[in-house]
Amino acid sequence: MIDENLLQQFGAGSITIKKGDILFEEGDTAKYFYQIKSGEIKMNNFNDEGKEFIQSIFTKGNCFGEPPLFINKPYPANAVAITDAEVYAIAKESFFRLLFANPEAHLSMTVNLAQRLYFKSVMASEISSQEPEHRILKLIDYFKESVSKLQPADKYKVDLTRQQIADLTGLRVETVIRSIKSLEKKGLLIIEDRKVYR
Amino acid sequence: MIDENLLQQFGAGSITIKKGDILFEEGDTAKYFYQIKSGEIKMNNFNDEGKEFIQSIFTKGNCFGEPPLFINKPYPANAVAITDAEVYAIAKESFFRLLFANPEAHLSMTVNLAQRLYFKSVMASEISSQEPEHRILKLIDYFKESVSKLQPADKYKVDLTRQQIADLTGLRVETVIRSIKSLEKKGLLIIEDRKVYR
DNA sequence: CATCCCTTATGATTTGGGTCATAAAATGCT
DNA sequence: AGCATTTTATGACCCAAATCATAAGGGATG
């Protein structure tokens, strides 16, 4: 989201993490601004029974974990590498200096937060009050449109496992598998060689 | 969130709405920045079966409905007055001029978005994967801490109806009533004269 | 103050998604 | 190639929350 040169100019370092590594944990104090250079990071929580909930999945170019920087609260979730990844990290103070010196960068941060709040709003109403099939479709459509920047007419290959869809929607794997089957029967998506297309 | 004088200086008008009035609807194009002068506004959705989901409740001093201004998307929810209310409204363009001319105002907007994103994150994981009692307690604690700015030791009177709690957590009134009863038995909150305290 | 509607309340019944068990196919690792 | 792990898959059963019904208390309004 923020120009790489600008990040480096303000002293950003680069961190290399392996698949499965934890960048920060729920409850930690936020000290750095992070932006992905390569790879994928997810933010998640585990409830009392150990069930995972994925807040979001971030890919190349995305920044994540900023809200706590602005409001002085601990992280509400963990950040875990889904694949090997490289991440820019810049100290909180430098980050704020960067924002004040670059109004456009600040605006793009604001736009980014607005974007994510928008997504959370849409998913919140889905998760709370819709049937599984509806939730799953909405999630897939969000990924198709906002993550992959595709048009409704394009054919989109869902790059999420059934388990990940379950963890993103708060459902169980079995329910996701059955719902996806049912959605295929209704012609709302296609399963080819176990892969889901929409 | 934004100084009233500043808003007026950039040409903000004032809108008077009555309890139950709709300020904007899901799908509408965002043209104004809104901030509450007095009264309460809720943002909500209705699912296919007509069940309400309350995204948030906003009170004096809060602004709301900005994300769509930044990302050029239609409103993801409706804005409805819970009580009679007065609201500042400032045209999108004037609002952006205000932000660029006042970096501190821009920062406070960013902080506000961060705050709301934080809340949505916490509630998302709650709603998706916890039992009713847990969800309700988390919501009450959020209102106590973030809306009323009280300390854990203070006695907080929950100013939400059982129905509102249901619509904020995605549960049914009956379930909320029964859960609150059960929470009282466990000593986690107090019911006095039908009012809930925590 | 009579009426209406909202809120709180409680019991009975239903049901959809969770849970458990089991397994085959695919993928990753050494 | 061989083994472990993950992913997809399906059937049987269960249970908590939704649904349905019904009602009493409280607040607002003309």
GROMACS .gro file of C-alpha atoms (C1' of nucleotides) in nm:
model
  456
    1MET     CA    1   0.000   0.000   0.000
    2ILE     CA    2   0.288   0.237   0.079
    3ASP     CA    3   0.560   0.289  -0.181
    4GLU     CA    4   0.857   0.059  -0.114
    5ASN     CA    5   1.112   0.333  -0.176
    6LEU     CA    6   0.936   0.553   0.075
    7LEU     CA    7   0.941   0.274   0.333
    8GLN     CA    8   1.313   0.218   0.283
    9GLN     CA    9   1.376   0.590   0.290
   10PHE     CA   10   1.223   0.601   0.638
   11GLY     CA   11   1.434   0.313   0.760
   12ALA     CA   12   1.217   0.006   0.700
   13GLY     CA   13   1.388  -0.326   0.757
   14SER     CA   14   1.305  -0.656   0.593
   15ILE     CA   15   1.204  -0.971   0.779
   16THR     CA   16   1.212  -1.322   0.636
   17ILE     CA   17   0.969  -1.572   0.783
   18LYS     CA   18   0.895  -1.934   0.708
   19LYS     CA   19   0.557  -2.095   0.651
   20GLY     CA   20   0.389  -2.140   0.986
   21ASP     CA   21   0.603  -1.883   1.166
   22ILE     CA   22   0.431  -1.637   1.394
   23LEU     CA   23   0.507  -1.268   1.339
   24PHE     CA   24   0.312  -1.146   1.639
   25GLU     CA   25   0.054  -1.281   1.877
   26GLU     CA   26  -0.279  -1.168   2.017
   27GLY     CA   27  -0.208  -0.949   2.317
   28ASP     CA   28   0.136  -0.832   2.197
   29THR     CA   29   0.208  -0.461   2.188
   30ALA     CA   30   0.220  -0.315   1.837
   31LYS     CA   31   0.562  -0.167   1.765
   32TYR     CA   32   0.597  -0.193   1.390
   33PHE     CA   33   0.411  -0.124   1.070
   34TYR     CA   34   0.422  -0.428   0.841
   35GLN     CA   35   0.384  -0.458   0.466
   36ILE     CA   36   0.421  -0.776   0.262
   37LYS     CA   37   0.704  -0.798   0.010
   38SER     CA   38   0.625  -1.156  -0.090
   39GLY     CA   39   0.422  -1.448   0.040
   40GLU     CA   40   0.098  -1.466   0.236
   41ILE     CA   41   0.009  -1.384   0.595
   42LYS     CA   42  -0.311  -1.459   0.782
   43MET     CA   43  -0.443  -1.300   1.097
   44ASN     CA   44  -0.635  -1.536   1.320
   45ASN     CA   45  -0.784  -1.608   1.661
   46PHE     CA   46  -0.851  -1.927   1.848
   47ASN     CA   47  -1.157  -1.957   2.066
   48ASP     CA   48  -1.180  -2.136   2.398
   49GLU     CA   49  -1.231  -2.472   2.228
   50GLY     CA   50  -0.930  -2.418   2.002
   51LYS     CA   51  -1.128  -2.350   1.685
   52GLU     CA   52  -0.953  -2.111   1.449
   53PHE     CA   53  -1.113  -1.797   1.308
   54ILE     CA   54  -0.928  -1.625   1.022
   55GLN     CA   55  -0.975  -1.249   1.033
   56SER     CA   56  -0.816  -1.187   0.694
   57ILE     CA   57  -0.557  -1.316   0.453
   58PHE     CA   58  -0.300  -1.068   0.324
   59THR     CA   59  -0.084  -1.096   0.014
   60LYS     CA   60   0.192  -0.910  -0.168
   61GLY     CA   61   0.162  -0.533  -0.129
   62ASN     CA   62  -0.088  -0.549   0.159
   63CYS     CA   63  -0.013  -0.397   0.494
   64PHE     CA   64  -0.165  -0.538   0.810
   65GLY     CA   65  -0.185  -0.496   1.184
   66GLU     CA   66  -0.197  -0.115   1.180
   67PRO     CA   67  -0.509  -0.044   1.387
   68PRO     CA   68  -0.331  -0.115   1.718
   69LEU     CA   69  -0.057   0.130   1.617
   70PHE     CA   70  -0.312   0.410   1.603
   71ILE     CA   71  -0.513   0.331   1.912
   72ASN     CA   72  -0.251   0.199   2.153
   73LYS     CA   73  -0.416  -0.134   2.212
   74PRO     CA   74  -0.261  -0.479   2.198
   75TYR     CA   75  -0.306  -0.692   1.886
   76PRO     CA   76  -0.655  -0.845   1.871
   77ALA     CA   77  -0.526  -1.144   1.671
   78ASN     CA   78  -0.215  -1.341   1.570
   79ALA     CA   79  -0.021  -1.295   1.245
   80VAL     CA   80   0.097  -1.622   1.093
   81ALA     CA   81   0.277  -1.694   0.765
   82ILE     CA   82   0.071  -1.915   0.533
   83THR     CA   83   0.368  -1.944   0.296
   84ASP     CA   84   0.733  -1.843   0.327
   85ALA     CA   85   0.727  -1.466   0.322
   86GLU     CA   86   0.927  -1.144   0.325
   87VAL     CA   87   0.784  -0.851   0.516
   88TYR     CA   88   0.886  -0.486   0.547
   89ALA     CA   89   0.887  -0.366   0.906
   90ILE     CA   90   0.916  -0.005   1.012
   91ALA     CA   91   0.919   0.123   1.369
   92LYS     CA   92   0.602   0.295   1.488
   93GLU     CA   93   0.769   0.634   1.531
   94SER     CA   94   0.929   0.628   1.186
   95PHE     CA   95   0.597   0.521   1.041
   96PHE     CA   96   0.421   0.823   1.191
   97ARG     CA   97   0.696   1.052   1.065
   98LEU     CA   98   0.646   0.903   0.721
   99LEU     CA   99   0.270   0.964   0.732
  100PHE     CA  100   0.305   1.325   0.840
  101ALA     CA  101   0.566   1.394   0.575
  102ASN     CA  102   0.357   1.229   0.304
  103PRO     CA  103  -0.012   1.323   0.301
  104GLU     CA  104  -0.077   1.097   0.001
  105ALA     CA  105   0.068   0.800   0.189
  106HIS     CA  106  -0.152   0.892   0.484
  107LEU     CA  107  -0.456   0.906   0.259
  108SER     CA  108  -0.379   0.569   0.109
  109MET     CA  109  -0.360   0.430   0.463
  110THR     CA  110  -0.699   0.578   0.539
  111VAL     CA  111  -0.841   0.436   0.218
  112ASN     CA  112  -0.698   0.098   0.311
  113LEU     CA  113  -0.856   0.105   0.656
  114ALA     CA  114  -1.186   0.214   0.503
  115GLN     CA  115  -1.165  -0.078   0.260
  116ARG     CA  116  -1.110  -0.329   0.535
  117LEU     CA  117  -1.381  -0.183   0.754
  118TYR     CA  118  -1.615  -0.213   0.459
  119PHE     CA  119  -1.528  -0.579   0.416
  120LYS     CA  120  -1.572  -0.648   0.786
  121SER     CA  121  -1.913  -0.480   0.779
  122VAL     CA  122  -2.030  -0.691   0.490
  123MET     CA  123  -1.900  -1.013   0.642
  124ALA     CA  124  -2.032  -0.930   0.989
  125SER     CA  125  -2.390  -0.913   0.872
  126GLU     CA  126  -2.337  -1.227   0.664
  127ILE     CA  127  -2.179  -1.429   0.939
  128SER     CA  128  -2.432  -1.329   1.196
  129SER     CA  129  -2.749  -1.390   1.010
  130GLN     CA  130  -2.727  -1.587   0.691
  131GLU     CA  131  -2.727  -1.954   0.600
  132PRO     CA  132  -2.395  -2.123   0.529
  133GLU     CA  133  -2.436  -2.122   0.151
  134HIS     CA  134  -2.498  -1.749   0.150
  135ARG     CA  135  -2.196  -1.679   0.369
  136ILE     CA  136  -1.968  -1.890   0.155
  137LEU     CA  137  -2.082  -1.730  -0.169
  138LYS     CA  138  -2.035  -1.380  -0.027
  139LEU     CA  139  -1.685  -1.466   0.087
  140ILE     CA  140  -1.591  -1.613  -0.249
  141ASP     CA  141  -1.734  -1.311  -0.429
  142TYR     CA  142  -1.534  -1.082  -0.203
  143PHE     CA  143  -1.212  -1.266  -0.283
  144LYS     CA  144  -1.294  -1.269  -0.651
  145GLU     CA  145  -1.369  -0.899  -0.666
  146SER     CA  146  -1.148  -0.736  -0.407
  147VAL     CA  147  -0.850  -0.965  -0.380
  148SER     CA  148  -0.821  -1.086  -0.738
  149LYS     CA  149  -0.975  -0.775  -0.898
  150LEU     CA  150  -1.186  -0.980  -1.138
  151GLN     CA  151  -1.518  -0.893  -1.302
  152PRO     CA  152  -1.832  -1.097  -1.225
  153ALA     CA  153  -1.818  -1.250  -1.574
  154ASP     CA  154  -1.463  -1.376  -1.533
  155LYS     CA  155  -1.399  -1.732  -1.420
  156TYR     CA  156  -1.229  -1.726  -1.083
  157LYS     CA  157  -1.044  -2.016  -0.927
  158VAL     CA  158  -1.099  -2.014  -0.552
  159ASP     CA  159  -0.756  -2.039  -0.397
  160LEU     CA  160  -0.879  -2.132  -0.051
  161THR     CA  161  -0.908  -2.475   0.103
  162ARG     CA  162  -1.245  -2.585   0.244
  163GLN     CA  163  -1.087  -2.555   0.586
  164GLN     CA  164  -0.981  -2.196   0.522
  165ILE     CA  165  -1.329  -2.108   0.401
  166ALA     CA  166  -1.464  -2.264   0.719
  167ASP     CA  167  -1.226  -2.062   0.935
  168LEU     CA  168  -1.310  -1.741   0.751
  169THR     CA  169  -1.686  -1.788   0.780
  170GLY     CA  170  -1.704  -1.949   1.122
  171LEU     CA  171  -1.842  -2.274   0.984
  172ARG     CA  172  -1.711  -2.634   1.002
  173VAL     CA  173  -1.524  -2.806   0.722
  174GLU     CA  174  -1.797  -3.063   0.675
  175THR     CA  175  -2.060  -2.793   0.645
  176VAL     CA  176  -1.847  -2.606   0.391
  177ILE     CA  177  -1.794  -2.922   0.185
  178ARG     CA  178  -2.166  -3.002   0.184
  179SER     CA  179  -2.264  -2.642   0.111
  180ILE     CA  180  -2.023  -2.616  -0.178
  181LYS     CA  181  -2.164  -2.939  -0.321
  182SER     CA  182  -2.513  -2.796  -0.289
  183LEU     CA  183  -2.407  -2.467  -0.449
  184GLU     CA  184  -2.266  -2.660  -0.741
  185LYS     CA  185  -2.596  -2.846  -0.785
  186LYS     CA  186  -2.770  -2.509  -0.797
  187GLY     CA  187  -2.528  -2.396  -1.066
  188LEU     CA  188  -2.385  -2.115  -0.853
  189LEU     CA  189  -2.029  -2.242  -0.879
  190ILE     CA  190  -1.831  -2.515  -1.048
  191ILE     CA  191  -1.619  -2.794  -0.902
  192GLU     CA  192  -1.356  -2.931  -1.136
  193ASP     CA  193  -1.101  -3.180  -1.011
  194ARG     CA  194  -1.186  -3.078  -0.651
  195LYS     CA  195  -1.105  -2.715  -0.726
  196VAL     CA  196  -1.379  -2.457  -0.690
  197TYR     CA  197  -1.449  -2.201  -0.964
  198ARG     CA  198  -1.687  -1.907  -0.961
  199MET     CA  199  -1.455   1.337   1.613
  200ILE     CA  200  -1.389   1.647   1.403
  201ASP     CA  201  -1.404   1.986   1.569
  202GLU     CA  202  -1.746   2.147   1.519
  203ASN     CA  203  -1.600   2.488   1.434
  204LEU     CA  204  -1.385   2.330   1.170
  205LEU     CA  205  -1.685   2.153   1.019
  206GLN     CA  206  -1.884   2.475   1.005
  207GLN     CA  207  -1.586   2.660   0.866
  208PHE     CA  208  -1.583   2.417   0.573
  209GLY     CA  209  -1.952   2.462   0.510
  210ALA     CA  210  -2.118   2.184   0.709
  211GLY     CA  211  -2.494   2.200   0.728
  212SER     CA  212  -2.714   2.063   1.001
  213ILE     CA  213  -2.987   1.804   0.951
  214THR     CA  214  -3.269   1.737   1.195
  215ILE     CA  215  -3.417   1.388   1.189
  216LYS     CA  216  -3.687   1.219   1.391
  217LYS     CA  217  -3.675   0.885   1.567
  218GLY     CA  218  -3.715   0.613   1.307
  219ASP     CA  219  -3.615   0.834   1.012
  220ILE     CA  220  -3.373   0.695   0.758
  221LEU     CA  221  -3.070   0.907   0.674
  222PHE     CA  222  -2.942   0.683   0.398
  223GLU     CA  223  -3.001   0.331   0.277
  224GLU     CA  224  -2.788   0.034   0.183
  225GLY     CA  225  -2.689   0.075  -0.181
  226ASP     CA  226  -2.707   0.456  -0.180
  227THR     CA  227  -2.409   0.653  -0.306
  228ALA     CA  228  -2.212   0.829  -0.031
  229LYS     CA  229  -2.213   1.203  -0.086
  230TYR     CA  230  -2.174   1.346   0.264
  231PHE     CA  231  -1.966   1.309   0.575
  232TYR     CA  232  -2.191   1.286   0.884
  233GLN     CA  233  -2.123   1.363   1.248
  234ILE     CA  234  -2.374   1.350   1.531
  235LYS     CA  235  -2.459   1.673   1.713
  236SER     CA  236  -2.722   1.510   1.935
  237GLY     CA  237  -2.920   1.187   1.950
  238GLU     CA  238  -2.839   0.832   1.842
  239ILE     CA  239  -2.804   0.669   1.504
  240LYS     CA  240  -2.771   0.300   1.423
  241MET     CA  241  -2.642   0.139   1.107
  242ASN     CA  242  -2.815  -0.184   1.018
  243ASN     CA  243  -2.885  -0.450   0.756
  244PHE     CA  244  -3.177  -0.681   0.698
  245ASN     CA  245  -3.119  -1.030   0.572
  246ASP     CA  246  -3.336  -1.221   0.327
  247GLU     CA  247  -3.575  -1.327   0.602
  248GLY     CA  248  -3.609  -0.971   0.731
  249LYS     CA  249  -3.400  -1.021   1.043
  250GLU     CA  250  -3.213  -0.707   1.148
  251PHE     CA  251  -2.839  -0.692   1.211
  252ILE     CA  252  -2.706  -0.378   1.382
  253GLN     CA  253  -2.356  -0.292   1.261
  254SER     CA  254  -2.298  -0.022   1.523
  255ILE     CA  255  -2.473   0.239   1.731
  256PHE     CA  256  -2.338   0.594   1.717
  257THR     CA  257  -2.389   0.873   1.968
  258LYS     CA  258  -2.304   1.241   2.018
  259GLY     CA  259  -1.968   1.331   1.869
  260ASN     CA  260  -1.936   1.014   1.659
  261CYS     CA  261  -1.905   1.026   1.286
  262PHE     CA  262  -2.030   0.741   1.071
  263GLY     CA  263  -2.063   0.619   0.715
  264GLU     CA  264  -1.723   0.742   0.600
  265PRO     CA  265  -1.571   0.424   0.452
  266PRO     CA  266  -1.777   0.450   0.132
  267LEU     CA  267  -1.657   0.811   0.088
  268PHE     CA  268  -1.300   0.688   0.066
  269ILE     CA  269  -1.347   0.383  -0.153
  270ASN     CA  270  -1.626   0.489  -0.389
  271LYS     CA  271  -1.862   0.210  -0.301
  272PRO     CA  272  -2.229   0.230  -0.210
  273TYR     CA  273  -2.331   0.218   0.155
  274PRO     CA  274  -2.313  -0.139   0.291
  275ALA     CA  275  -2.592  -0.064   0.544
  276ASN     CA  276  -2.875   0.173   0.636
  277ALA     CA  277  -2.848   0.464   0.881
  278VAL     CA  278  -3.155   0.503   1.101
  279ALA     CA  279  -3.225   0.741   1.390
  280ILE     CA  280  -3.284   0.557   1.718
  281THR     CA  281  -3.389   0.883   1.885
  282ASP     CA  282  -3.462   1.230   1.747
  283ALA     CA  283  -3.124   1.360   1.631
  284GLU     CA  284  -2.926   1.645   1.483
  285VAL     CA  285  -2.648   1.564   1.243
  286TYR     CA  286  -2.377   1.769   1.075
  287ALA     CA  287  -2.347   1.696   0.706
  288ILE     CA  288  -2.064   1.814   0.487
  289ALA     CA  289  -2.028   1.747   0.115
  290LYS     CA  290  -1.767   1.489   0.017
  291GLU     CA  291  -1.548   1.741  -0.167
  292SER     CA  292  -1.549   1.991   0.120
  293PHE     CA  293  -1.472   1.707   0.357
  294PHE     CA  294  -1.164   1.609   0.160
  295ARG     CA  295  -1.050   1.972   0.144
  296LEU     CA  296  -1.090   1.986   0.521
  297LEU     CA  297  -0.878   1.674   0.568
  298PHE     CA  298  -0.599   1.796   0.345
  299ALA     CA  299  -0.593   2.135   0.513
  300ASN     CA  300  -0.592   1.979   0.861
  301PRO     CA  301  -0.352   1.690   0.909
  302GLU     CA  302  -0.460   1.649   1.274
  303ALA     CA  303  -0.823   1.613   1.168
  304HIS     CA  304  -0.712   1.358   0.910
  305LEU     CA  305  -0.521   1.167   1.177
  306SER     CA  306  -0.819   1.164   1.408
  307MET     CA  307  -1.025   1.019   1.120
  308THR     CA  308  -0.764   0.749   1.073
  309VAL     CA  309  -0.762   0.676   1.445
  310ASN     CA  310  -1.139   0.653   1.439
  311LEU     CA  311  -1.138   0.406   1.150
  312ALA     CA  312  -0.870   0.204   1.326
  313GLN     CA  313  -1.083   0.198   1.639
  314ARG     CA  314  -1.388   0.070   1.453
  315LEU     CA  315  -1.188  -0.188   1.261
  316TYR     CA  316  -1.053  -0.310   1.593
  317PHE     CA  317  -1.404  -0.348   1.731
  318LYS     CA  318  -1.523  -0.531   1.421
  319SER     CA  319  -1.228  -0.770   1.446
  320VAL     CA  320  -1.304  -0.853   1.806
  321MET     CA  321  -1.675  -0.899   1.741
  322ALA     CA  322  -1.618  -1.099   1.423
  323SER     CA  323  -1.427  -1.371   1.602
  324GLU     CA  324  -1.681  -1.365   1.885
  325ILE     CA  325  -1.985  -1.385   1.663
  326SER     CA  326  -1.841  -1.659   1.448
  327SER     CA  327  -1.727  -1.898   1.707
  328GLN     CA  328  -1.845  -1.845   2.061
  329GLU     CA  329  -2.148  -1.943   2.262
  330PRO     CA  330  -2.426  -1.686   2.309
  331GLU     CA  331  -2.330  -1.597   2.666
  332HIS     CA  332  -1.974  -1.524   2.563
  333ARG     CA  333  -2.084  -1.305   2.273
  334ILE     CA  334  -2.322  -1.106   2.488
  335LEU     CA  335  -2.065  -1.045   2.762
  336LYS     CA  336  -1.806  -0.932   2.508
  337LEU     CA  337  -2.051  -0.690   2.354
  338ILE     CA  338  -2.151  -0.546   2.692
  339ASP     CA  339  -1.788  -0.510   2.792
  340TYR     CA  340  -1.716  -0.330   2.468
  341PHE     CA  341  -1.997  -0.082   2.527
  342LYS     CA  342  -1.890  -0.036   2.885
  343GLU     CA  343  -1.529   0.029   2.799
  344SER     CA  344  -1.530   0.196   2.460
  345VAL     CA  345  -1.864   0.371   2.442
  346SER     CA  346  -1.908   0.471   2.806
  347LYS     CA  347  -1.535   0.494   2.887
  348LEU     CA  348  -1.577   0.316   3.220
  349GLN     CA  349  -1.328   0.108   3.417
  350PRO     CA  350  -1.393  -0.265   3.480
  351ALA     CA  351  -1.464  -0.190   3.848
  352ASP     CA  352  -1.733   0.069   3.772
  353LYS     CA  353  -2.098  -0.033   3.767
  354TYR     CA  354  -2.233   0.006   3.415
  355LYS     CA  355  -2.599   0.020   3.323
  356VAL     CA  356  -2.650  -0.150   2.988
  357ASP     CA  357  -2.849   0.092   2.779
  358LEU     CA  358  -2.951  -0.162   2.517
  359THR     CA  359  -3.273  -0.356   2.489
  360ARG     CA  360  -3.258  -0.736   2.469
  361GLN     CA  361  -3.367  -0.698   2.110
  362GLN     CA  362  -3.080  -0.461   2.030
  363ILE     CA  363  -2.833  -0.698   2.191
  364ALA     CA  364  -2.979  -0.975   1.977
  365ASP     CA  365  -2.944  -0.767   1.661
  366LEU     CA  366  -2.587  -0.669   1.748
  367THR     CA  367  -2.477  -1.026   1.817
  368GLY     CA  368  -2.680  -1.210   1.557
  369LEU     CA  369  -2.883  -1.398   1.817
  370ARG     CA  370  -3.260  -1.412   1.885
  371VAL     CA  371  -3.433  -1.213   2.158
  372GLU     CA  372  -3.539  -1.526   2.342
  373THR     CA  373  -3.185  -1.656   2.341
  374VAL     CA  374  -3.056  -1.322   2.471
  375ILE     CA  375  -3.314  -1.315   2.749
  376ARG     CA  376  -3.232  -1.669   2.856
  377SER     CA  377  -2.855  -1.612   2.832
  378ILE     CA  378  -2.874  -1.293   3.038
  379LYS     CA  379  -3.071  -1.482   3.302
  380SER     CA  380  -2.807  -1.751   3.307
  381LEU     CA  381  -2.526  -1.493   3.325
  382GLU     CA  382  -2.696  -1.337   3.626
  383LYS     CA  383  -2.713  -1.677   3.798
  384LYS     CA  384  -2.340  -1.712   3.739
  385GLY     CA  385  -2.286  -1.372   3.899
  386LEU     CA  386  -2.140  -1.220   3.580
  387LEU     CA  387  -2.397  -0.943   3.567
  388ILE     CA  388  -2.687  -0.803   3.765
  389ILE     CA  389  -3.052  -0.761   3.672
  390GLU     CA  390  -3.237  -0.498   3.873
  391ASP     CA  391  -3.588  -0.399   3.780
  392ARG     CA  392  -3.537  -0.556   3.435
  393LYS     CA  393  -3.232  -0.339   3.370
  394VAL     CA  394  -2.897  -0.504   3.317
  395TYR     CA  395  -2.586  -0.389   3.505
  396ARG     CA  396  -2.227  -0.501   3.463
  397DC     C1'  397  -5.708   0.652   3.100
  398DA     C1'  398  -5.774   0.346   2.741
  399DT     C1'  399  -5.520   0.175   2.362
  400DC     C1'  400  -5.128   0.019   2.126
  401DC     C1'  401  -4.689  -0.141   2.087
  402DC     C1'  402  -4.258  -0.265   2.264
  403DT     C1'  403  -4.007  -0.527   2.593
  404DT     C1'  404  -3.941  -0.899   2.886
  405DA     C1'  405  -4.069  -1.357   2.988
  406DT     C1'  406  -4.135  -1.878   2.962
  407DG     C1'  407  -4.260  -2.325   2.785
  408DA     C1'  408  -4.281  -2.671   2.391
  409DT     C1'  409  -4.110  -2.822   1.965
  410DT     C1'  410  -3.816  -2.838   1.565
  411DT     C1'  411  -3.412  -2.836   1.299
  412DG     C1'  412  -2.984  -2.715   1.087
  413DG     C1'  413  -2.533  -2.727   1.159
  414DG     C1'  414  -2.207  -2.938   1.475
  415DT     C1'  415  -1.990  -3.358   1.614
  416DC     C1'  416  -1.810  -3.811   1.554
  417DA     C1'  417  -1.643  -4.179   1.279
  418DT     C1'  418  -1.429  -4.340   0.886
  419DA     C1'  419  -1.194  -4.334   0.447
  420DA     C1'  420  -1.001  -4.225  -0.005
  421DA     C1'  421  -0.742  -3.899  -0.278
  422DA     C1'  422  -0.393  -3.562  -0.298
  423DT     C1'  423   0.009  -3.344  -0.141
  424DG     C1'  424   0.435  -3.291   0.091
  425DC     C1'  425   0.846  -3.464   0.292
  426DT     C1'  426   1.271  -3.766   0.350
  427DA     C1'  427   0.935  -4.496  -0.340
  428DG     C1'  428   0.736  -4.483   0.099
  429DC     C1'  429   0.524  -4.260   0.477
  430DA     C1'  430   0.288  -3.881   0.708
  431DT     C1'  431  -0.018  -3.517   0.676
  432DT     C1'  432  -0.365  -3.253   0.473
  433DT     C1'  433  -0.771  -3.217   0.204
  434DT     C1'  434  -1.197  -3.373   0.041
  435DA     C1'  435  -1.574  -3.670   0.124
  436DT     C1'  436  -1.998  -3.904   0.334
  437DG     C1'  437  -2.305  -4.109   0.666
  438DA     C1'  438  -2.525  -4.121   1.142
  439DC     C1'  439  -2.644  -3.896   1.542
  440DC     C1'  440  -2.707  -3.512   1.865
  441DC     C1'  441  -2.796  -3.085   2.067
  442DA     C1'  442  -2.823  -2.595   2.130
  443DA     C1'  443  -3.038  -2.228   1.946
  444DA     C1'  444  -3.417  -2.106   1.645
  445DT     C1'  445  -3.891  -2.111   1.605
  446DC     C1'  446  -4.359  -2.093   1.759
  447DA     C1'  447  -4.703  -1.979   2.091
  448DT     C1'  448  -4.864  -1.718   2.446
  449DA     C1'  449  -4.874  -1.368   2.801
  450DA     C1'  450  -4.776  -1.012   3.139
  451DG     C1'  451  -4.552  -0.565   3.249
  452DG     C1'  452  -4.422  -0.101   3.102
  453DG     C1'  453  -4.405   0.312   2.831
  454DA     C1'  454  -4.575   0.622   2.496
  455DT     C1'  455  -4.961   0.867   2.284
  456DG     C1'  456  -5.382   1.073   2.161
   0.00000   0.00000   0.00000
